[in-house]
Tab-separated table of N, CA, C and O in Angstrom:
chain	number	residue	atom	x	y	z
N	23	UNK	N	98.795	67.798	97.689
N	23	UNK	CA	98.015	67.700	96.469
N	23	UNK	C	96.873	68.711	96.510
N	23	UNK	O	96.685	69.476	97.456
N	24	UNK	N	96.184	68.656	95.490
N	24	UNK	CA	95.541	69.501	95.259
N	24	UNK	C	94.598	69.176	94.422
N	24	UNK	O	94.920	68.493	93.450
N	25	UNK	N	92.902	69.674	94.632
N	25	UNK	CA	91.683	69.394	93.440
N	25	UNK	C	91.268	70.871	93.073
N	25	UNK	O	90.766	71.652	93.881
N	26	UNK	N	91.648	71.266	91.241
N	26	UNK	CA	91.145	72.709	91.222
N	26	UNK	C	90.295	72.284	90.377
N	26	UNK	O	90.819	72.297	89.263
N	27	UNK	N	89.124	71.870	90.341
N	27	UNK	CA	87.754	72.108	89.332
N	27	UNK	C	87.037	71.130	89.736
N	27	UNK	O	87.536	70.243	90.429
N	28	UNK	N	85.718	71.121	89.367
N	28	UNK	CA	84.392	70.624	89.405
N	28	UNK	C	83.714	71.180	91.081
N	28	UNK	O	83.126	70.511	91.931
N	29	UNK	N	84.092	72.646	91.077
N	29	UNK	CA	83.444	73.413	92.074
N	29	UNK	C	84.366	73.711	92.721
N	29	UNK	O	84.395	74.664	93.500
N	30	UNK	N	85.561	72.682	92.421
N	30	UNK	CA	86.742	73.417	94.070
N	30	UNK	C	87.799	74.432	93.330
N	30	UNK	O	89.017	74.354	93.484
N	31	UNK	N	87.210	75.290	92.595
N	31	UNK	CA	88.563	76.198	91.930
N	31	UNK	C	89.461	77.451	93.062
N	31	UNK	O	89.123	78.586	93.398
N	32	UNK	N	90.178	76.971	93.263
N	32	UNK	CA	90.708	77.920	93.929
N	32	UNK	C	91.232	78.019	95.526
N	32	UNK	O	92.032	78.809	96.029
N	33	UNK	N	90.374	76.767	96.207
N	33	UNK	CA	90.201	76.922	97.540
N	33	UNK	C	91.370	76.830	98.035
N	33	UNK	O	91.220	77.118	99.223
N	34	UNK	N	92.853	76.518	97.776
N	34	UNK	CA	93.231	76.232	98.575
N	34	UNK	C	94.089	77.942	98.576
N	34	UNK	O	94.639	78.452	99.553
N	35	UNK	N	93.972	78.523	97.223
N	35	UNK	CA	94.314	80.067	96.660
N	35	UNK	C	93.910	81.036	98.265
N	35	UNK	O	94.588	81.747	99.007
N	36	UNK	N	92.272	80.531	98.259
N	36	UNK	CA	91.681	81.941	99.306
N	36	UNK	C	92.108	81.465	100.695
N	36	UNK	O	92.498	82.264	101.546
N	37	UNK	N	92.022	80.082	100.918
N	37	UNK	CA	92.985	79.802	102.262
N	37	UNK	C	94.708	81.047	102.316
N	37	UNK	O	95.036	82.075	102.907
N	38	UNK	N	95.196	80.300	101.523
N	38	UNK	CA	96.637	80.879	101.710
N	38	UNK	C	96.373	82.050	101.082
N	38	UNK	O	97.178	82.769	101.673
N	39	UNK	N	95.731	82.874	100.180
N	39	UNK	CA	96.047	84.182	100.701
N	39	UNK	C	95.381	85.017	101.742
N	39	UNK	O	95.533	86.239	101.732
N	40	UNK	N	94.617	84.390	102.680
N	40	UNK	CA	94.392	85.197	104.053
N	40	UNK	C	95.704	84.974	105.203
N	40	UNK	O	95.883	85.612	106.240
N	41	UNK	N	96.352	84.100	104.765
N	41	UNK	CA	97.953	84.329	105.404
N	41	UNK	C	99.161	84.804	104.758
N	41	UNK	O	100.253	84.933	105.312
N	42	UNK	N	98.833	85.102	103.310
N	42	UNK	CA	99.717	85.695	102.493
N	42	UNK	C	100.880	84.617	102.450
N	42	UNK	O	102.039	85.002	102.611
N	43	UNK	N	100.562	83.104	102.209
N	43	UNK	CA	101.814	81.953	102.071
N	43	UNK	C	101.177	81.140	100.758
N	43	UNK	O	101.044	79.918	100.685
N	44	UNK	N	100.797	82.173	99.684
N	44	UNK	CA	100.397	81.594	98.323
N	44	UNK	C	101.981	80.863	97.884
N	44	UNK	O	102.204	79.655	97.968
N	45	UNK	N	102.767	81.680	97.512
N	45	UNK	CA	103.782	81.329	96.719
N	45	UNK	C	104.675	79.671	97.854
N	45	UNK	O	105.027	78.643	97.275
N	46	UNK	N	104.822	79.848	99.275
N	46	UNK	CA	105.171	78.527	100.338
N	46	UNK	C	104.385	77.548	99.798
N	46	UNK	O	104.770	76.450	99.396
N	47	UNK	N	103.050	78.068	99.802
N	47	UNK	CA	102.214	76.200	99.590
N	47	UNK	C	102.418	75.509	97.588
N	47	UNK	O	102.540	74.338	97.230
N	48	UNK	N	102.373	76.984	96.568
N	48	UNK	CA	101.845	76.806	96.349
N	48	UNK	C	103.510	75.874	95.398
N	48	UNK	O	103.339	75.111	94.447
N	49	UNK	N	104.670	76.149	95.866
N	49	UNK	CA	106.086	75.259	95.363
N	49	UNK	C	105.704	74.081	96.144
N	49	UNK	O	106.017	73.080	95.500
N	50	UNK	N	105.284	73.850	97.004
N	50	UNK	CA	105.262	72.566	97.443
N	50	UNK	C	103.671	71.364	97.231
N	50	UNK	O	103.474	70.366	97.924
N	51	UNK	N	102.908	71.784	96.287
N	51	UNK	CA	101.555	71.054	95.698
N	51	UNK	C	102.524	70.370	94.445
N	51	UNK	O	103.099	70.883	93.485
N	52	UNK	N	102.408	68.892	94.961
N	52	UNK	CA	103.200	68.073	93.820
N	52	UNK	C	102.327	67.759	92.449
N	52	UNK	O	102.735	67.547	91.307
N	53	UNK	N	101.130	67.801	92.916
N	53	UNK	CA	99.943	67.329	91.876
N	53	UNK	C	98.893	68.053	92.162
N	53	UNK	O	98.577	68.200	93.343
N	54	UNK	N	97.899	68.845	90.776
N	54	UNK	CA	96.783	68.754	90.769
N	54	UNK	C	95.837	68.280	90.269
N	54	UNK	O	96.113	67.911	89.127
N	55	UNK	N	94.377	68.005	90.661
N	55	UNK	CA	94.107	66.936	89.951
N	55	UNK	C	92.107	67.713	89.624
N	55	UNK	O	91.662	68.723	90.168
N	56	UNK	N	91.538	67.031	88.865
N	56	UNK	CA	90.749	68.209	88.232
N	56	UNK	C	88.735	67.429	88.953
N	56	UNK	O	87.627	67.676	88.477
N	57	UNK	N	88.953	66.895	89.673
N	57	UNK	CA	88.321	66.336	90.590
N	57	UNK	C	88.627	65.650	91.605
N	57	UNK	O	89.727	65.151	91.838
N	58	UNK	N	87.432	65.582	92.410
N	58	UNK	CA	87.883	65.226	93.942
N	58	UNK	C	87.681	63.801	93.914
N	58	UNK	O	88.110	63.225	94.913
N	59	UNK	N	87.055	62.964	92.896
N	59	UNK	CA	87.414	61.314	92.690
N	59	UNK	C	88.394	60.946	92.181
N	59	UNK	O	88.722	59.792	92.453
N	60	UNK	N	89.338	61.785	91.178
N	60	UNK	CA	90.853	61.421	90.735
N	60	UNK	C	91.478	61.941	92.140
N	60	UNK	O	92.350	61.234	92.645
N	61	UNK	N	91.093	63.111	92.793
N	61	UNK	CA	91.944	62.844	93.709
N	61	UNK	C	92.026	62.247	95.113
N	61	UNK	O	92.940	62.462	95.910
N	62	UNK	N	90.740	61.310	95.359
N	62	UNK	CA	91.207	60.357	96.388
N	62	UNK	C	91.973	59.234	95.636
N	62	UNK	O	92.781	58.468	96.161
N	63	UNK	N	91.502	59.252	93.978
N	63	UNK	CA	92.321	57.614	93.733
N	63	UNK	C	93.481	58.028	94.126
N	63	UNK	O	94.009	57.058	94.670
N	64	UNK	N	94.377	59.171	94.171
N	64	UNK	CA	96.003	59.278	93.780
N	64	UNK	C	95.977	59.052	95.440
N	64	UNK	O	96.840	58.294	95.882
N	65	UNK	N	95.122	59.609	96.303
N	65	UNK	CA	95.816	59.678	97.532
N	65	UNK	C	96.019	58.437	98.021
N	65	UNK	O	96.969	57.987	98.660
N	66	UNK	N	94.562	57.706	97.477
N	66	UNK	CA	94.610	56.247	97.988
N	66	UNK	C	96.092	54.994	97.472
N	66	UNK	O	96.533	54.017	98.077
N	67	UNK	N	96.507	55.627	96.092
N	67	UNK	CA	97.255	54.942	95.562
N	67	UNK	C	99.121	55.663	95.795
N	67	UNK	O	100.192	55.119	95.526
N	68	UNK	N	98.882	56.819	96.290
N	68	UNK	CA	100.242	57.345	96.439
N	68	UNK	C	100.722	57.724	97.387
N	68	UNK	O	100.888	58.944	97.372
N	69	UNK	N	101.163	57.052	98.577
N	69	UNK	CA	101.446	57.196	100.288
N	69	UNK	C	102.401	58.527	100.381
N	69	UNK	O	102.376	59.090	101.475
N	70	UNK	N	103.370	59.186	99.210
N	70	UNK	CA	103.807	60.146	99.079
N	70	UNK	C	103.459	61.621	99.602
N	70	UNK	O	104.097	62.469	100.226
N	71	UNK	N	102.129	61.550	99.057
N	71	UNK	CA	101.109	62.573	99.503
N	71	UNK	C	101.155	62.576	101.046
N	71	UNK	O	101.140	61.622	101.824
N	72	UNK	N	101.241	64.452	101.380
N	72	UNK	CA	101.232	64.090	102.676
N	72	UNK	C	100.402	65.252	103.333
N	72	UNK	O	100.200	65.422	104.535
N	73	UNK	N	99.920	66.092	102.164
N	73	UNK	CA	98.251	67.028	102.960
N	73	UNK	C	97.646	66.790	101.504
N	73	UNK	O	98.192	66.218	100.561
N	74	UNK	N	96.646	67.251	101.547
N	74	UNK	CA	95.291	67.622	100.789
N	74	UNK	C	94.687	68.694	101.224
N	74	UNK	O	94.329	68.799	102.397
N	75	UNK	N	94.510	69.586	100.358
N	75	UNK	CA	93.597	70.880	100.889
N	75	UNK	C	92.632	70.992	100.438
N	75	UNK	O	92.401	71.631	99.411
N	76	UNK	N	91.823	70.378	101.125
N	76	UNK	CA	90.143	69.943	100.063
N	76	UNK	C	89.272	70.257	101.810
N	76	UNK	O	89.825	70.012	102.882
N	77	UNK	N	87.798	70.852	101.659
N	77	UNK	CA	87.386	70.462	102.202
N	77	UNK	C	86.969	69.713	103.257
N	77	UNK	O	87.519	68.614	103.320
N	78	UNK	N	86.250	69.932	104.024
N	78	UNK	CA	86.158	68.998	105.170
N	78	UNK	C	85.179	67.848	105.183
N	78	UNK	O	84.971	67.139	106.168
N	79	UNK	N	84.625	67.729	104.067
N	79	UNK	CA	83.844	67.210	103.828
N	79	UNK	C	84.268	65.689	103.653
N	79	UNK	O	83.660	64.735	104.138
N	80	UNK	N	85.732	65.611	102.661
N	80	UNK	CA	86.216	64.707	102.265
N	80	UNK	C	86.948	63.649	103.180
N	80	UNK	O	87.326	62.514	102.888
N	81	UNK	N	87.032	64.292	104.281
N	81	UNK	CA	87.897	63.811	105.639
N	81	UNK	C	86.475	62.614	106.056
N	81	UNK	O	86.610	61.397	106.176
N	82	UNK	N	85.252	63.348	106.202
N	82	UNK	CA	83.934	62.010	106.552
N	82	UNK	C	84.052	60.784	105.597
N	82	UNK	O	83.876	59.601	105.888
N	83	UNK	N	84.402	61.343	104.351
N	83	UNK	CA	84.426	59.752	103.520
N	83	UNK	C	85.429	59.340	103.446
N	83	UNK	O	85.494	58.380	102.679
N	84	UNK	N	86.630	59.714	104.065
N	84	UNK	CA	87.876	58.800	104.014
N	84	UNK	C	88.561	58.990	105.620
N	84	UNK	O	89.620	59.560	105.881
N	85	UNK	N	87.931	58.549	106.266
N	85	UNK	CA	88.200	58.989	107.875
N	85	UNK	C	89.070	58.007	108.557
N	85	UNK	O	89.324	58.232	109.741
N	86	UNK	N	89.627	56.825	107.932
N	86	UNK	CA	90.550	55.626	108.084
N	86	UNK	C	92.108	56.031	107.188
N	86	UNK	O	93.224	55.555	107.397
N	87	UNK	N	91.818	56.758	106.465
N	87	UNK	CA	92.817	57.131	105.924
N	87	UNK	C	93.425	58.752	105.743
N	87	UNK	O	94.437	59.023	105.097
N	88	UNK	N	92.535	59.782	106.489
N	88	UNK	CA	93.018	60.829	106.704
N	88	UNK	C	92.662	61.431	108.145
N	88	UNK	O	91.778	60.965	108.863
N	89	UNK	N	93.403	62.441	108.447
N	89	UNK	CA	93.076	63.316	109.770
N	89	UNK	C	92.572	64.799	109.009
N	89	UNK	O	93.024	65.379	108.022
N	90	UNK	N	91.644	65.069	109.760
N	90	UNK	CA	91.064	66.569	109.616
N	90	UNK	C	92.086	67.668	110.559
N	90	UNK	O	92.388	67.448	111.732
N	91	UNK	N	92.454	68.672	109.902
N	91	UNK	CA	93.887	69.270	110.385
N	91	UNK	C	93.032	71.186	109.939
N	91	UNK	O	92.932	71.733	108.841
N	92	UNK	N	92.639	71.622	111.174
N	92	UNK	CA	92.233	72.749	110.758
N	92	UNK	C	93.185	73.835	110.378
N	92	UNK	O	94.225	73.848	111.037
N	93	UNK	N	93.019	74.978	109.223
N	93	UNK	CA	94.260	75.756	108.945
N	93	UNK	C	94.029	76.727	110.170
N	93	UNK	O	92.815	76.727	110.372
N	94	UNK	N	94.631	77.512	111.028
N	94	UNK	CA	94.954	78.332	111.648
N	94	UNK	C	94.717	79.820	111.283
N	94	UNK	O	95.236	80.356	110.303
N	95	UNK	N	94.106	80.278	111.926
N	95	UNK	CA	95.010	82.042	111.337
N	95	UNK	C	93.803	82.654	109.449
N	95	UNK	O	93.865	83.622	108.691
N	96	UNK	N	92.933	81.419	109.521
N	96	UNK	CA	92.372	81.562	108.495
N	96	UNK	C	90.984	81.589	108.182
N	96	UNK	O	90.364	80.643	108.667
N	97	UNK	N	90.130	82.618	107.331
N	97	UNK	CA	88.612	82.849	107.978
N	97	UNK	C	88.127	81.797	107.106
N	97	UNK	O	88.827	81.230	106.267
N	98	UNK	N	86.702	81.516	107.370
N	98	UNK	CA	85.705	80.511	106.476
N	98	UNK	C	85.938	80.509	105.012
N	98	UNK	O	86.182	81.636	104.581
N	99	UNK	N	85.932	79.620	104.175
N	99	UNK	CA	85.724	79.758	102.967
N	99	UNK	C	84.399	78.774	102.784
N	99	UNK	O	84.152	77.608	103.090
N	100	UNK	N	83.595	79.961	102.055
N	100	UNK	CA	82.941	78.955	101.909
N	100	UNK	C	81.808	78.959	100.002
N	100	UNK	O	81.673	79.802	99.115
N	101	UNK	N	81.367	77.787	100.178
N	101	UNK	CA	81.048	77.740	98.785
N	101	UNK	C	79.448	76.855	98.667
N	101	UNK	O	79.010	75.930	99.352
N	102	UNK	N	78.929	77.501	97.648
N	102	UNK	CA	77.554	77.677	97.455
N	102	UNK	C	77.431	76.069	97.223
N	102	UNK	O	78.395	75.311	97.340
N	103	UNK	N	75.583	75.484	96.741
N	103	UNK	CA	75.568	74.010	96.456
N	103	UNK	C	74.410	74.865	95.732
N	103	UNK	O	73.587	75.526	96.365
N	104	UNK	N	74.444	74.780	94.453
N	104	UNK	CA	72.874	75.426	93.724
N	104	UNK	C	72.579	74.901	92.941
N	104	UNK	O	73.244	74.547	91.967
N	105	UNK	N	71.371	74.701	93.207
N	105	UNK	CA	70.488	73.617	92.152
N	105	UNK	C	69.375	74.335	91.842
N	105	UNK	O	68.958	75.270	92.525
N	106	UNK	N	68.753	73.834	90.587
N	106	UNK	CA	67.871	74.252	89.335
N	106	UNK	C	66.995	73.155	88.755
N	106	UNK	O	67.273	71.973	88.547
N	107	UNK	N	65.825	73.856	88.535
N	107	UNK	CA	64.836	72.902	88.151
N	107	UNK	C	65.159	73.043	86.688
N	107	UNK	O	65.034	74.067	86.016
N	108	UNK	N	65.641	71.732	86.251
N	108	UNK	CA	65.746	71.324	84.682
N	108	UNK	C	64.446	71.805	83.413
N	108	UNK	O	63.462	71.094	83.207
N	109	UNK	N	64.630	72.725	82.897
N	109	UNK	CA	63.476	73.298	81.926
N	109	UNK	C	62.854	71.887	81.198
N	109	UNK	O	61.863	71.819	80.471
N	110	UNK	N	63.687	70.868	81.595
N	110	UNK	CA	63.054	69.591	80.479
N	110	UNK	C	63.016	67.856	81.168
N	110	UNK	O	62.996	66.735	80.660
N	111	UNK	N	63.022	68.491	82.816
N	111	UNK	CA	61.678	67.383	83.710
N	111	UNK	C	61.021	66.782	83.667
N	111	UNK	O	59.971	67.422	83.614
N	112	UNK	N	60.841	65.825	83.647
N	112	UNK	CA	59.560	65.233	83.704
N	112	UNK	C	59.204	64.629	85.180
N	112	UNK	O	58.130	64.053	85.359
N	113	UNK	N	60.021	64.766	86.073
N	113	UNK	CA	59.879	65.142	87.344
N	113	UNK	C	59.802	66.600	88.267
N	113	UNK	O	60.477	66.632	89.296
N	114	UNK	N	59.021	67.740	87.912
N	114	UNK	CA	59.186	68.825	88.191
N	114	UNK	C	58.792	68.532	89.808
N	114	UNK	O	59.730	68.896	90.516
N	115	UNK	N	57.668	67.976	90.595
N	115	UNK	CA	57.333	67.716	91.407
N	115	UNK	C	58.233	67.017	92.288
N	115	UNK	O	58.264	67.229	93.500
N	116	UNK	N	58.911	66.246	91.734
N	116	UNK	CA	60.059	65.462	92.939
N	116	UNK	C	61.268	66.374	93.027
N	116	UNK	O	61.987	66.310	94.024
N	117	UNK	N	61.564	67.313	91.930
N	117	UNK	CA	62.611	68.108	91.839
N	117	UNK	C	62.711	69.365	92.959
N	117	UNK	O	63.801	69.657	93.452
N	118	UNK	N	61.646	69.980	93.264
N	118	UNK	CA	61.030	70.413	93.874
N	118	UNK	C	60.639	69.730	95.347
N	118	UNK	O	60.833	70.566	96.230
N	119	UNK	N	60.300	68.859	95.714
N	119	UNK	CA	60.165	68.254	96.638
N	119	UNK	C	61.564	68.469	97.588
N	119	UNK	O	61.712	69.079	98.647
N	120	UNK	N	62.711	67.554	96.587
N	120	UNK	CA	63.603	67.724	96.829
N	120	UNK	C	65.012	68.641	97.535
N	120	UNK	O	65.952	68.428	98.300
N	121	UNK	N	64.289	70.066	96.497
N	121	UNK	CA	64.880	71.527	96.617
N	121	UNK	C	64.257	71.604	98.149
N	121	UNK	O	65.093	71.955	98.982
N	122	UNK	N	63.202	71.389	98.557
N	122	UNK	CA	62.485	71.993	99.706
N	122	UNK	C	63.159	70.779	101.079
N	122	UNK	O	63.147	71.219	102.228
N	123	UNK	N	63.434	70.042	100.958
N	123	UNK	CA	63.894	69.058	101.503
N	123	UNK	C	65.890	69.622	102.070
N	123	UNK	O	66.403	69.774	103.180
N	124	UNK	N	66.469	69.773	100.565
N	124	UNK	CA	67.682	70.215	101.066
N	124	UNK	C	67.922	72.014	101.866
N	124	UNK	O	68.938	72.520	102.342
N	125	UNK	N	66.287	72.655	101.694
N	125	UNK	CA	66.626	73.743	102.230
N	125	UNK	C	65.576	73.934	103.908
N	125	UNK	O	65.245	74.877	104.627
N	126	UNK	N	65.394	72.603	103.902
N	126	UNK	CA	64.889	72.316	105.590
N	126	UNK	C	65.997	72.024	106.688
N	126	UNK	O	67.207	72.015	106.464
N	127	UNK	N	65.304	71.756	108.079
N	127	UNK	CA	66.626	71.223	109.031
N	127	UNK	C	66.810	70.134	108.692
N	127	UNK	O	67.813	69.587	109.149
N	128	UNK	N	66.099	69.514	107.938
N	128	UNK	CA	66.583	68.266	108.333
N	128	UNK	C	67.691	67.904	107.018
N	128	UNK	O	68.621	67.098	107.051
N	129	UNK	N	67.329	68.634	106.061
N	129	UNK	CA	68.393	68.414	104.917
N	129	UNK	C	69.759	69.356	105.336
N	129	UNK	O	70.839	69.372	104.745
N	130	UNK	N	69.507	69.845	106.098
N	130	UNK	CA	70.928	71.337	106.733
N	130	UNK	C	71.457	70.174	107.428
N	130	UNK	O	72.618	69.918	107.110
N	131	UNK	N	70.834	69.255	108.446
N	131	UNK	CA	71.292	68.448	108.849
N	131	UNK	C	72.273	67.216	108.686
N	131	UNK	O	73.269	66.906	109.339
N	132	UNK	N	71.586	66.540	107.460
N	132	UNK	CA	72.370	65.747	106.331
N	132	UNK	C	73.612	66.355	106.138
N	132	UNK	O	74.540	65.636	106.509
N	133	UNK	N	74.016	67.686	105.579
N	133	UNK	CA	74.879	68.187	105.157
N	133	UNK	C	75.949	68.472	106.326
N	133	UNK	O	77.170	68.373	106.202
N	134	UNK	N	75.251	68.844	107.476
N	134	UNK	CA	76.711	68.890	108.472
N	134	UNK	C	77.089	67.696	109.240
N	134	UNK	O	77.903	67.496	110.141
N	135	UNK	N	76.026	66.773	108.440
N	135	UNK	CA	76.661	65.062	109.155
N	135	UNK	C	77.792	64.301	108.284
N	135	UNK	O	78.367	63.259	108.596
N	136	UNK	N	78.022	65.307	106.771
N	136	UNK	CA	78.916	64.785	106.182
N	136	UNK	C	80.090	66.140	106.039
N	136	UNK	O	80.868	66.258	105.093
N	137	UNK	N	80.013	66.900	106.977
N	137	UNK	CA	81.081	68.147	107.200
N	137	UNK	C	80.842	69.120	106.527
N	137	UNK	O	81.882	69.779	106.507
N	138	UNK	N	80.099	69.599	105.969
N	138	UNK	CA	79.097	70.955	105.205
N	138	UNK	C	78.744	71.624	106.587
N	138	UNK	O	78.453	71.021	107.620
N	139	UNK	N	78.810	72.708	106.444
N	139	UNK	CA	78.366	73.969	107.840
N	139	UNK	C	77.155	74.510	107.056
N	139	UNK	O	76.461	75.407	107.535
């Protein structure tokens, strides 16, 4: 299976073409699905499924029901998290707080405790 949108467009594209096996994976993706919450429901609900090429992230919140399976032969992909102070806040100060928070260790930290590098 497969999630192409709400940030994941493509990933599993730049994986397989740094091994040049676009067209191998891409006959055998039975479903795609246009977020990564439709697509744990299907995984959770369809034992059929038998990879996911999502992130590693997704393996921490479903770690009873999947194995983390690194691709081989294949460099980093990786993808931005960018956030913006809303022109129409009324929290500019916590928004901000915040921003400074996820770009400390200890928020870098958070992020590679749920599989973010």
């Amino acid at each position: 299976m497969d999630v192409n949108g709400a940030g994941q467009l493509g990933l599993w594209e730049d994986l397989a073409g740094q091994t040049n096996s676009i067209a191998g994976i891409e006959s055998n993706i039975a479903s795609t699905f246009g977020n990564s919450a439709l697509g744990i429901d299907a995984w959770k609900k369809d034992s059929s499924y038998d990879a996911w090429i999502t992130f590693a992230s997704w393996h921490y919140r479903l770690p009873e029901i999947t194995d983390l399976v690194s691709i081989k032969g294949t460099g980093t992909v990786y993808r931005g998290t960018p956030v913006e102070v809303s022109a129409t806040t009324k929290h500019q100060q916590r928004v901000k707080q915040f921003m400074e928070l996820l770009q400390s260790a200890e928020g870098h930290a958070i992020f590679r405790k749920w599989g973010w590098e």
